[in-house]
Short mmCIF file of N, CA and C in Angstrom, two decimals:
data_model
loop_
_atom_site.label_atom_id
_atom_site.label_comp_id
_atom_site.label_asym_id
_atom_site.label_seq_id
_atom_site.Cartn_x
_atom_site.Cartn_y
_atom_site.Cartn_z
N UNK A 1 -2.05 17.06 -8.81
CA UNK A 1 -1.88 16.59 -7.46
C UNK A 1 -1.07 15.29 -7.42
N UNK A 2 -1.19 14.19 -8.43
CA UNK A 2 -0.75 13.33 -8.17
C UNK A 2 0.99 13.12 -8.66
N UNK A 3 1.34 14.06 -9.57
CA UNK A 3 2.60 14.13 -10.01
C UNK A 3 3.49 14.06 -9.13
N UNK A 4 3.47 15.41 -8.37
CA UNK A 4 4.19 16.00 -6.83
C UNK A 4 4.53 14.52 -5.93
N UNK A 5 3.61 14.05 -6.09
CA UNK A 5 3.41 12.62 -4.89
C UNK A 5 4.30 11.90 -5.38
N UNK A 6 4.07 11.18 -6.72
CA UNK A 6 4.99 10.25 -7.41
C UNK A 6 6.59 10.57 -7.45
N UNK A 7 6.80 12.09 -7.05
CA UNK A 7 8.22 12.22 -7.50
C UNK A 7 8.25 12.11 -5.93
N UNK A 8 7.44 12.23 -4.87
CA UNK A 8 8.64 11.76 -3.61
C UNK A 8 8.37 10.34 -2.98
N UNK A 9 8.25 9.38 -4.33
CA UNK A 9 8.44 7.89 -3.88
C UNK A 9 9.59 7.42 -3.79
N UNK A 10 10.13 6.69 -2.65
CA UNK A 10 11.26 5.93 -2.71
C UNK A 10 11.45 5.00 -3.76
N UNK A 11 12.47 4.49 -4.20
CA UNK A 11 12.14 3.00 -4.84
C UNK A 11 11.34 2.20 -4.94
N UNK A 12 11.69 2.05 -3.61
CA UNK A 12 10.65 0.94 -3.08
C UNK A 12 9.23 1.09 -3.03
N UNK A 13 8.91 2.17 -2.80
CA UNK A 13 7.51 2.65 -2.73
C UNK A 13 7.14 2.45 -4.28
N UNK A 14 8.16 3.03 -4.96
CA UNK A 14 8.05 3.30 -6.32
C UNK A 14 8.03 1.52 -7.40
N UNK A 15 8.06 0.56 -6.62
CA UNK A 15 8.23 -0.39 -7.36
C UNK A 15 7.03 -1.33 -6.53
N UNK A 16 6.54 -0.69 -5.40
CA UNK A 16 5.64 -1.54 -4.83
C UNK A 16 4.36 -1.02 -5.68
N UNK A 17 4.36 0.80 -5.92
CA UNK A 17 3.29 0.97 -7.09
C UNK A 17 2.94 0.64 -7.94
N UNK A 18 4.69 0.12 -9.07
CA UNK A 18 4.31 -0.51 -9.72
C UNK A 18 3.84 -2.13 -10.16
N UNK A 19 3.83 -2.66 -8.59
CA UNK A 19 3.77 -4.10 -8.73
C UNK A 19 2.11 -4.32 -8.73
N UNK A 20 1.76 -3.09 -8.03
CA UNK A 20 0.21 -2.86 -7.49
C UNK A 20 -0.59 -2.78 -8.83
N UNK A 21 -0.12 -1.79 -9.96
CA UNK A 21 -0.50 -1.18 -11.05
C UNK A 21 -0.64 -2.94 -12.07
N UNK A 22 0.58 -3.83 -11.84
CA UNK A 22 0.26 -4.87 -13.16
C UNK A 22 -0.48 -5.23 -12.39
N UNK A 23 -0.90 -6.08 -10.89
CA UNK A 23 -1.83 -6.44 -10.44
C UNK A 23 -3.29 -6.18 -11.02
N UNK A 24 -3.41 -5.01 -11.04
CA UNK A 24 -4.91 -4.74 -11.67
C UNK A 24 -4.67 -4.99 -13.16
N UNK A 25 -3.96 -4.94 -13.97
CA UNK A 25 -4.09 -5.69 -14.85
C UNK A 25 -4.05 -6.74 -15.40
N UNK A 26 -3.07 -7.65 -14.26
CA UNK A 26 -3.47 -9.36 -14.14
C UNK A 26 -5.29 -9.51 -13.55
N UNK A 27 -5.44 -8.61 -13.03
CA UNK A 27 -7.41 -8.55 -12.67
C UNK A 27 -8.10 -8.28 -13.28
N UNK A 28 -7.64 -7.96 -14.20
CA UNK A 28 -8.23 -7.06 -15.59
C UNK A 28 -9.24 -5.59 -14.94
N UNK A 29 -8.95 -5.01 -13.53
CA UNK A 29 -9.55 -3.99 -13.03
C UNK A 29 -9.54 -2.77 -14.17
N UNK A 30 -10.50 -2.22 -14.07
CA UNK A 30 -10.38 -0.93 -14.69
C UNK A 30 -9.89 0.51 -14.25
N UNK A 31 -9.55 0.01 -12.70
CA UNK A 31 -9.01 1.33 -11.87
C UNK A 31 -7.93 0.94 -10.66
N UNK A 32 -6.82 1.26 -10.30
CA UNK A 32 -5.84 0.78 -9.05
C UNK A 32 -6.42 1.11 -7.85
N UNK A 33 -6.74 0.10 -7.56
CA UNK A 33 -7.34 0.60 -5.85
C UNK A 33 -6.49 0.03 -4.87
N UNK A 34 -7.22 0.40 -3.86
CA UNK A 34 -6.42 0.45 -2.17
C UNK A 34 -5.57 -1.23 -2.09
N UNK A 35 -6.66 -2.34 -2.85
CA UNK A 35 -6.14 -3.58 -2.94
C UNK A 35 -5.21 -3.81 -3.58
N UNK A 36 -5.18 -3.43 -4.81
CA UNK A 36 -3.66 -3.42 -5.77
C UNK A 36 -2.31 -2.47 -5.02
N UNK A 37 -2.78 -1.90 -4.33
CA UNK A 37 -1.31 -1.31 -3.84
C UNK A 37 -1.27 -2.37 -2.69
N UNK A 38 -1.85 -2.24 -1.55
CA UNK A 38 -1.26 -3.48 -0.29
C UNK A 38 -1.06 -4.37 -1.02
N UNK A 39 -1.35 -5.24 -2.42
CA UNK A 39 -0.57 -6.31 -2.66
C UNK A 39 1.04 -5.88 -2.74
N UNK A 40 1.31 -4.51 -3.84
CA UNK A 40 2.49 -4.31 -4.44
C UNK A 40 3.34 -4.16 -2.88
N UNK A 41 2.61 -3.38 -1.84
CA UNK A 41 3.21 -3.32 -0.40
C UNK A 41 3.75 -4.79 -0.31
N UNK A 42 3.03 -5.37 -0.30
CA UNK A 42 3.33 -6.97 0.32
C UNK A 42 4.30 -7.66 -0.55
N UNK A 43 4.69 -7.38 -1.84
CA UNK A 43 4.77 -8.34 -2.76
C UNK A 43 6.21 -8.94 -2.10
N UNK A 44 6.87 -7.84 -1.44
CA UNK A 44 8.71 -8.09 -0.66
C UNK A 44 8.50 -8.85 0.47
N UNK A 45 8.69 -9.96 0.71
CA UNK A 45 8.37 -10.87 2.24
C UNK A 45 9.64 -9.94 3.07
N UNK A 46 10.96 -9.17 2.40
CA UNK A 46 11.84 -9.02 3.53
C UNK A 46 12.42 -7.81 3.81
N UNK A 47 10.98 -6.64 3.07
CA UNK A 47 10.86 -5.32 3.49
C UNK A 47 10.82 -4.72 5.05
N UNK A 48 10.62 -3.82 5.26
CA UNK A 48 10.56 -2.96 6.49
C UNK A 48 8.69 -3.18 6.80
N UNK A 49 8.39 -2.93 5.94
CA UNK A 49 7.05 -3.60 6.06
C UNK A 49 6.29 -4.53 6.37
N UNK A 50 7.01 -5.31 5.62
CA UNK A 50 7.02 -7.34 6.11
C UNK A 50 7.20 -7.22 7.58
N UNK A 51 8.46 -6.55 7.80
CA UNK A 51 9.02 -6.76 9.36
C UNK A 51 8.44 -6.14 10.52
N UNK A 52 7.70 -5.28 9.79
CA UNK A 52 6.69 -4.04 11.28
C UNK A 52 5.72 -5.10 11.18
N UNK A 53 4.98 -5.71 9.91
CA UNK A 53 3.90 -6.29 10.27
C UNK A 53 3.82 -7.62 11.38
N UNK A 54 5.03 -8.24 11.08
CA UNK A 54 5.38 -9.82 12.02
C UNK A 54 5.94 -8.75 13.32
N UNK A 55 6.17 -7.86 13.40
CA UNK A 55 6.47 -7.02 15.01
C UNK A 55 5.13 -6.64 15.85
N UNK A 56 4.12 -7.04 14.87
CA UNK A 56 2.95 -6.67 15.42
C UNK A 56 2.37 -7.59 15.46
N UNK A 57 2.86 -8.98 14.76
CA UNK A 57 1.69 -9.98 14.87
C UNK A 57 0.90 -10.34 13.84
N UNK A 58 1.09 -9.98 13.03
CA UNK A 58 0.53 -10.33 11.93
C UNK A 58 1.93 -10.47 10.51
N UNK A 59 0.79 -11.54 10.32
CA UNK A 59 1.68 -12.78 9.11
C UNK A 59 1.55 -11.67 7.44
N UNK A 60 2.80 -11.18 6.62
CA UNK A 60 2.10 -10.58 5.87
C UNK A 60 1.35 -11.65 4.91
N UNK A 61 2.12 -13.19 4.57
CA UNK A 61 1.43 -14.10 3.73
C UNK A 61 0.27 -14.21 3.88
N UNK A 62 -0.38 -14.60 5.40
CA UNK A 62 -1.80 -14.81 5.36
C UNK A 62 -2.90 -13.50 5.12
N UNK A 63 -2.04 -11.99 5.82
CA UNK A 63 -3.00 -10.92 5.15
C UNK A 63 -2.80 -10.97 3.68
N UNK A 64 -2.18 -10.95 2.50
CA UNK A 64 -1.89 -11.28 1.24
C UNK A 64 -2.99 -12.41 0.65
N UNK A 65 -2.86 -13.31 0.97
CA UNK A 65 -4.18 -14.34 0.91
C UNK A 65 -5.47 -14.14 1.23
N UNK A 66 -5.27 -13.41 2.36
CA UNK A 66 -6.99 -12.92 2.68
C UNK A 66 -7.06 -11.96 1.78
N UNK A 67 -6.49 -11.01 1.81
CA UNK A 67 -6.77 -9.73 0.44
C UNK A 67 -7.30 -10.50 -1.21
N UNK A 68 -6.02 -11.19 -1.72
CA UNK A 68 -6.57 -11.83 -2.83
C UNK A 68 -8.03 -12.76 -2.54
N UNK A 69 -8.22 -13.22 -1.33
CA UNK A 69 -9.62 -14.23 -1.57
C UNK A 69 -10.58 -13.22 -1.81
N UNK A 70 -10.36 -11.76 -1.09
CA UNK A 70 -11.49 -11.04 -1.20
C UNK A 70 -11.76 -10.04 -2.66
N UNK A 71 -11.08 -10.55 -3.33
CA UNK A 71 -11.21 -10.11 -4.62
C UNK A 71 -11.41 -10.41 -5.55
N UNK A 72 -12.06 -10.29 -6.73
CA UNK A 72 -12.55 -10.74 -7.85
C UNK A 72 -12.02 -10.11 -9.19
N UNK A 73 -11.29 -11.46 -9.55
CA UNK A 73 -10.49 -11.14 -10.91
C UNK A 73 -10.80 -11.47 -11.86
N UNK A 74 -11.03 -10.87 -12.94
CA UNK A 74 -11.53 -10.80 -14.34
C UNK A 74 -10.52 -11.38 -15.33
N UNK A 75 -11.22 -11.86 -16.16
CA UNK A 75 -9.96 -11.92 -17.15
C UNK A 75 -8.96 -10.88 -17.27
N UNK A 76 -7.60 -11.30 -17.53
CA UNK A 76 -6.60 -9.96 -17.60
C UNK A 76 -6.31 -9.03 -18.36
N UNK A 77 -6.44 -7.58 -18.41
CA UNK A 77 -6.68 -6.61 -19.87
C UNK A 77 -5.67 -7.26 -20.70
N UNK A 78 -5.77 -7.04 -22.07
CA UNK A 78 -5.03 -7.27 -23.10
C UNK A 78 -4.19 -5.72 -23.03
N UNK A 79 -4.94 -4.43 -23.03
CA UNK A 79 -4.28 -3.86 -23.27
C UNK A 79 -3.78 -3.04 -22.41
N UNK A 80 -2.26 -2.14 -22.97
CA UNK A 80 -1.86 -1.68 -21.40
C UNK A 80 -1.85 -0.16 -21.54
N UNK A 81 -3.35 0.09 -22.01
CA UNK A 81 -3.67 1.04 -21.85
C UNK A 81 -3.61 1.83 -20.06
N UNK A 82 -3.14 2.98 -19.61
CA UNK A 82 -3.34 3.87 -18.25
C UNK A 82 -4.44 3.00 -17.38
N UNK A 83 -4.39 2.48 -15.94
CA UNK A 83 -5.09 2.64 -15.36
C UNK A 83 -5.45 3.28 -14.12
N UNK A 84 -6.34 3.91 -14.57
CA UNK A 84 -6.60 5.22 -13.29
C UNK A 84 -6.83 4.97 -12.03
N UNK A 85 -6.00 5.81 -11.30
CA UNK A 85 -6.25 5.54 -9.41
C UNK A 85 -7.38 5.81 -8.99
N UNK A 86 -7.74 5.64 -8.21
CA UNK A 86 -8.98 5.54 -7.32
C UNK A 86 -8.78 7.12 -6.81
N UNK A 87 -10.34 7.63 -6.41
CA UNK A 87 -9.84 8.58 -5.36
C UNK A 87 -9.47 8.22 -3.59
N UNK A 88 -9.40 6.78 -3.39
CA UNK A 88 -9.02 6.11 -2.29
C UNK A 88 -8.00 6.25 -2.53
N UNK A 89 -7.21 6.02 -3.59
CA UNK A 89 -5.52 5.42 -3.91
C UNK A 89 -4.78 7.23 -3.69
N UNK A 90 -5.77 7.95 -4.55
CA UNK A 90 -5.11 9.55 -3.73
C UNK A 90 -4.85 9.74 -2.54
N UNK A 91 -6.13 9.51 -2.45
CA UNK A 91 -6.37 10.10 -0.16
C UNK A 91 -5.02 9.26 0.10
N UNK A 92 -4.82 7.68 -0.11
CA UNK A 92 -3.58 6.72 0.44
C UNK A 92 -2.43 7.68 0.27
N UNK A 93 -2.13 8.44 -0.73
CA UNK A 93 -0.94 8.58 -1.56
C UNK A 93 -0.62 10.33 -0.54
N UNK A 94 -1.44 10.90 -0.48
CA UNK A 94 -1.16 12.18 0.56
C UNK A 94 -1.48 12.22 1.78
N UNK A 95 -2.32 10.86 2.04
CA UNK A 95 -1.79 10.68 3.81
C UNK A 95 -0.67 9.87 3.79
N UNK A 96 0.41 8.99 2.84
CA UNK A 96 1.72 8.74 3.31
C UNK A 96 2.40 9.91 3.04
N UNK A 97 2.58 11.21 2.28
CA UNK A 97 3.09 12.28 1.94
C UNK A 97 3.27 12.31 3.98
N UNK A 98 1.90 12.23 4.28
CA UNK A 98 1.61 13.39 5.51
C UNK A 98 2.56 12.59 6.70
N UNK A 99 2.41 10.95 6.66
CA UNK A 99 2.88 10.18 6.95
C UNK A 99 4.75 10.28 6.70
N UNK A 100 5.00 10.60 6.06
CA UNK A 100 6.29 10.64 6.17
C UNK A 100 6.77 11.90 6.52
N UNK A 101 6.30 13.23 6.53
CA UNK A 101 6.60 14.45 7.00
C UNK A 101 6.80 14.15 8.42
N UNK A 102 5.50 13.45 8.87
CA UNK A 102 4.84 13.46 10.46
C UNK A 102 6.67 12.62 11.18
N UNK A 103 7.06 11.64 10.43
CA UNK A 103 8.48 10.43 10.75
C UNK A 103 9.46 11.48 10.39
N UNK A 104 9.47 12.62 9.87
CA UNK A 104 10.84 13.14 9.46
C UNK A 104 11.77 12.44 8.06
N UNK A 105 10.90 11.66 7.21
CA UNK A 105 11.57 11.64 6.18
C UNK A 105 11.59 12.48 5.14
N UNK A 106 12.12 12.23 4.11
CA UNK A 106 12.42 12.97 3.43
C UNK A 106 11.73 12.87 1.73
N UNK A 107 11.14 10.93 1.59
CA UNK A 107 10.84 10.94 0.82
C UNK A 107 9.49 9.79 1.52
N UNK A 108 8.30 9.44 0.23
CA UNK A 108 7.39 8.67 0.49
C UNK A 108 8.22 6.95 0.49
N UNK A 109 8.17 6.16 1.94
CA UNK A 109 8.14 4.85 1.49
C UNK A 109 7.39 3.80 1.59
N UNK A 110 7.59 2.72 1.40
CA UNK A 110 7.03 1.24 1.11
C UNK A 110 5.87 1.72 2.98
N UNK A 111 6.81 1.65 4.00
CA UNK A 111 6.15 1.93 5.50
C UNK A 111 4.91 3.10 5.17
N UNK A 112 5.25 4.15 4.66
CA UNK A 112 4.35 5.20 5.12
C UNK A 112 2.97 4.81 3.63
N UNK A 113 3.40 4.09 2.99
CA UNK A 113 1.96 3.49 1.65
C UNK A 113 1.12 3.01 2.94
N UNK A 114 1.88 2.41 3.45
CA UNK A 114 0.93 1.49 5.02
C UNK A 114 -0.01 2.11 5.82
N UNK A 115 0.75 3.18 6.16
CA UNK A 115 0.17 3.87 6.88
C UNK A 115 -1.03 5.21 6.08
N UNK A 116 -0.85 5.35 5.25
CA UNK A 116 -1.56 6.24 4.37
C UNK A 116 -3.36 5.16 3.96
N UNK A 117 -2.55 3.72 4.09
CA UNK A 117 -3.93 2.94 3.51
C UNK A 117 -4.61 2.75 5.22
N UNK A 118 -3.84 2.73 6.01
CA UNK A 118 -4.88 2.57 7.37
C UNK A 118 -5.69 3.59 7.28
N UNK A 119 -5.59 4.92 6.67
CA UNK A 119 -6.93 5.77 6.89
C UNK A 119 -7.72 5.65 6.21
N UNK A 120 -7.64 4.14 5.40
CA UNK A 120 -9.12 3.79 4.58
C UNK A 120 -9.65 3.31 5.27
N UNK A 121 -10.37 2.89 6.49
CA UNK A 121 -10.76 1.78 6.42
C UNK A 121 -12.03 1.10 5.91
N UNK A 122 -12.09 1.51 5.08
CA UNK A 122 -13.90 1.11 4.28
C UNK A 122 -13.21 0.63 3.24
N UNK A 123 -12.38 0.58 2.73
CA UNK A 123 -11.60 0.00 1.42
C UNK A 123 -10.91 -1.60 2.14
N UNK A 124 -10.97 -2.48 0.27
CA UNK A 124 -10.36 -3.76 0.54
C UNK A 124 -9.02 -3.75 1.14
N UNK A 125 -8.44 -3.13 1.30
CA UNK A 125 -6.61 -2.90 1.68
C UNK A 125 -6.94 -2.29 3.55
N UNK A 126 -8.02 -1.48 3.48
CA UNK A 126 -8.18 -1.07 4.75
C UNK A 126 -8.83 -2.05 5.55
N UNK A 127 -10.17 -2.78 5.11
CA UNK A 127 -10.57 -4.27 5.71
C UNK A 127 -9.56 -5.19 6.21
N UNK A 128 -8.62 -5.27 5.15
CA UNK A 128 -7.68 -6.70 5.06
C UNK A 128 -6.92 -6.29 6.36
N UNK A 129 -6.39 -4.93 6.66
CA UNK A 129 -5.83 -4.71 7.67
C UNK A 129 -6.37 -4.85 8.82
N UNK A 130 -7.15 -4.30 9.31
CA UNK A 130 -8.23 -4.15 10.00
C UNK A 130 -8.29 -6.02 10.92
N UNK A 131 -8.71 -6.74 9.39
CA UNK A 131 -8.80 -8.44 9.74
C UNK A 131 -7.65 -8.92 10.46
N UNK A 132 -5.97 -8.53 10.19
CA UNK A 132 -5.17 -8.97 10.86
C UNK A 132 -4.72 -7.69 12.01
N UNK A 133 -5.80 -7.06 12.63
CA UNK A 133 -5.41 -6.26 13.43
C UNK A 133 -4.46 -5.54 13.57
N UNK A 134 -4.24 -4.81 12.63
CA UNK A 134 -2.96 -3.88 12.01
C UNK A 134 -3.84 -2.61 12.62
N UNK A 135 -3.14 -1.72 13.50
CA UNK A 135 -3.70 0.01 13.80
C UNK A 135 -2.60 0.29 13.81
N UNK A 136 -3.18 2.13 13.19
CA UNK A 136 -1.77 3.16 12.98
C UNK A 136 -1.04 3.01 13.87
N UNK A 137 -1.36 2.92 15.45
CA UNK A 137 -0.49 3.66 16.25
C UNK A 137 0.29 2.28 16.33
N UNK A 138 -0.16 1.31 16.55
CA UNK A 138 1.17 -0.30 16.61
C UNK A 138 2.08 -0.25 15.67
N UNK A 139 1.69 0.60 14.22
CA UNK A 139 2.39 0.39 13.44
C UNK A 139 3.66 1.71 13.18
N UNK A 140 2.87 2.73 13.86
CA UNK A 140 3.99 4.15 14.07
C UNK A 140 5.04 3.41 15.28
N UNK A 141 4.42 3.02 16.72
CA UNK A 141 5.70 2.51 17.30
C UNK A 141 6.18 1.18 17.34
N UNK A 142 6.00 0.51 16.49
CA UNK A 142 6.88 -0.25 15.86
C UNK A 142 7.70 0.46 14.87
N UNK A 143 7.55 1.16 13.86
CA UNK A 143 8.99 1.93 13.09
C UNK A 143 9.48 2.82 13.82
N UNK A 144 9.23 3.27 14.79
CA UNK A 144 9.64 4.31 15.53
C UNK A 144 10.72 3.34 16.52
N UNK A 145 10.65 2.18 17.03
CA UNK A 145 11.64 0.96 17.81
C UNK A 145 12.58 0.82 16.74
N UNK A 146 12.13 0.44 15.73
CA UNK A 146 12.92 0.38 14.74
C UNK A 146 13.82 1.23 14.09
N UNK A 147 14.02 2.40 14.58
CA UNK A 147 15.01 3.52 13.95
C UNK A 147 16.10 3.33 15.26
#
């Protein structure tokens, strides 16, 4: 299931995963969750992402800060052994699939990771949103103004 997904990441999507992935190992986490990806989302201040979020009102620096306060980091693995996704980080990963079908793209990006983590909301990435009042639908027509 998760192969299929990975091959229709954009770049960007594809480099925000992987910014998400060292994250948990600067945390020394034993698994990538919903929090390690909204960081790798966030890590670009001058993404499409960045820019829906300040279209809505919310700062991505200060959601970024609230996310990291709410987390607890371990010393950092030594080794870089695989670390396994969550079954949150799935559900994220085929509701942006669904998420980008629903927009007419063609591939998964950095926007639709966003929108795939709003249907957590019981997860740290889904809270953090939640805190700066981020909802799907502000955030569908805001990229939708934006095309």
């Amino acid at each position: 299931m998760l192969e299929p997904l990975l091959a229709r990441l954009e770049d960007g999507a594809r480099t925000a995963l992987e910014i998400g992935l060292a994250r948990a190992g600067e945390c020394g986490d034993q698994f990538f969750g919903t929090e390690h990806l909204l960081l790798g989302v966030l890590a670009e201040p001058s993404t499409r992402v960045a820019q829906t979020l300040r279209s809505i009102a919310c700062d991505p620096e200060l959601l970024r800060a609230e996310l990291l306060a709410s987390m607890r980091c371990a010393p950092p693995r030594t080794s870089q052994a695989h670390v396994p996704f969550t079954p949150k980080v799935l559900n994220v990963l085929a509701a942006a699939n669904d998420a980008a079908r629903e927009l007419g793209a063609e591939r998964i990006a950095v926007e639709h990771l966003l929108l795939g983590m709003l249907g957590e909301p019981t997860t740290l990435a889904g809270r953090a949103l939640a805190a700066c009042n981020v909802e799907r639908e502000k955030v569908l027509a805001a990229l939708r103004a934006r095309r």
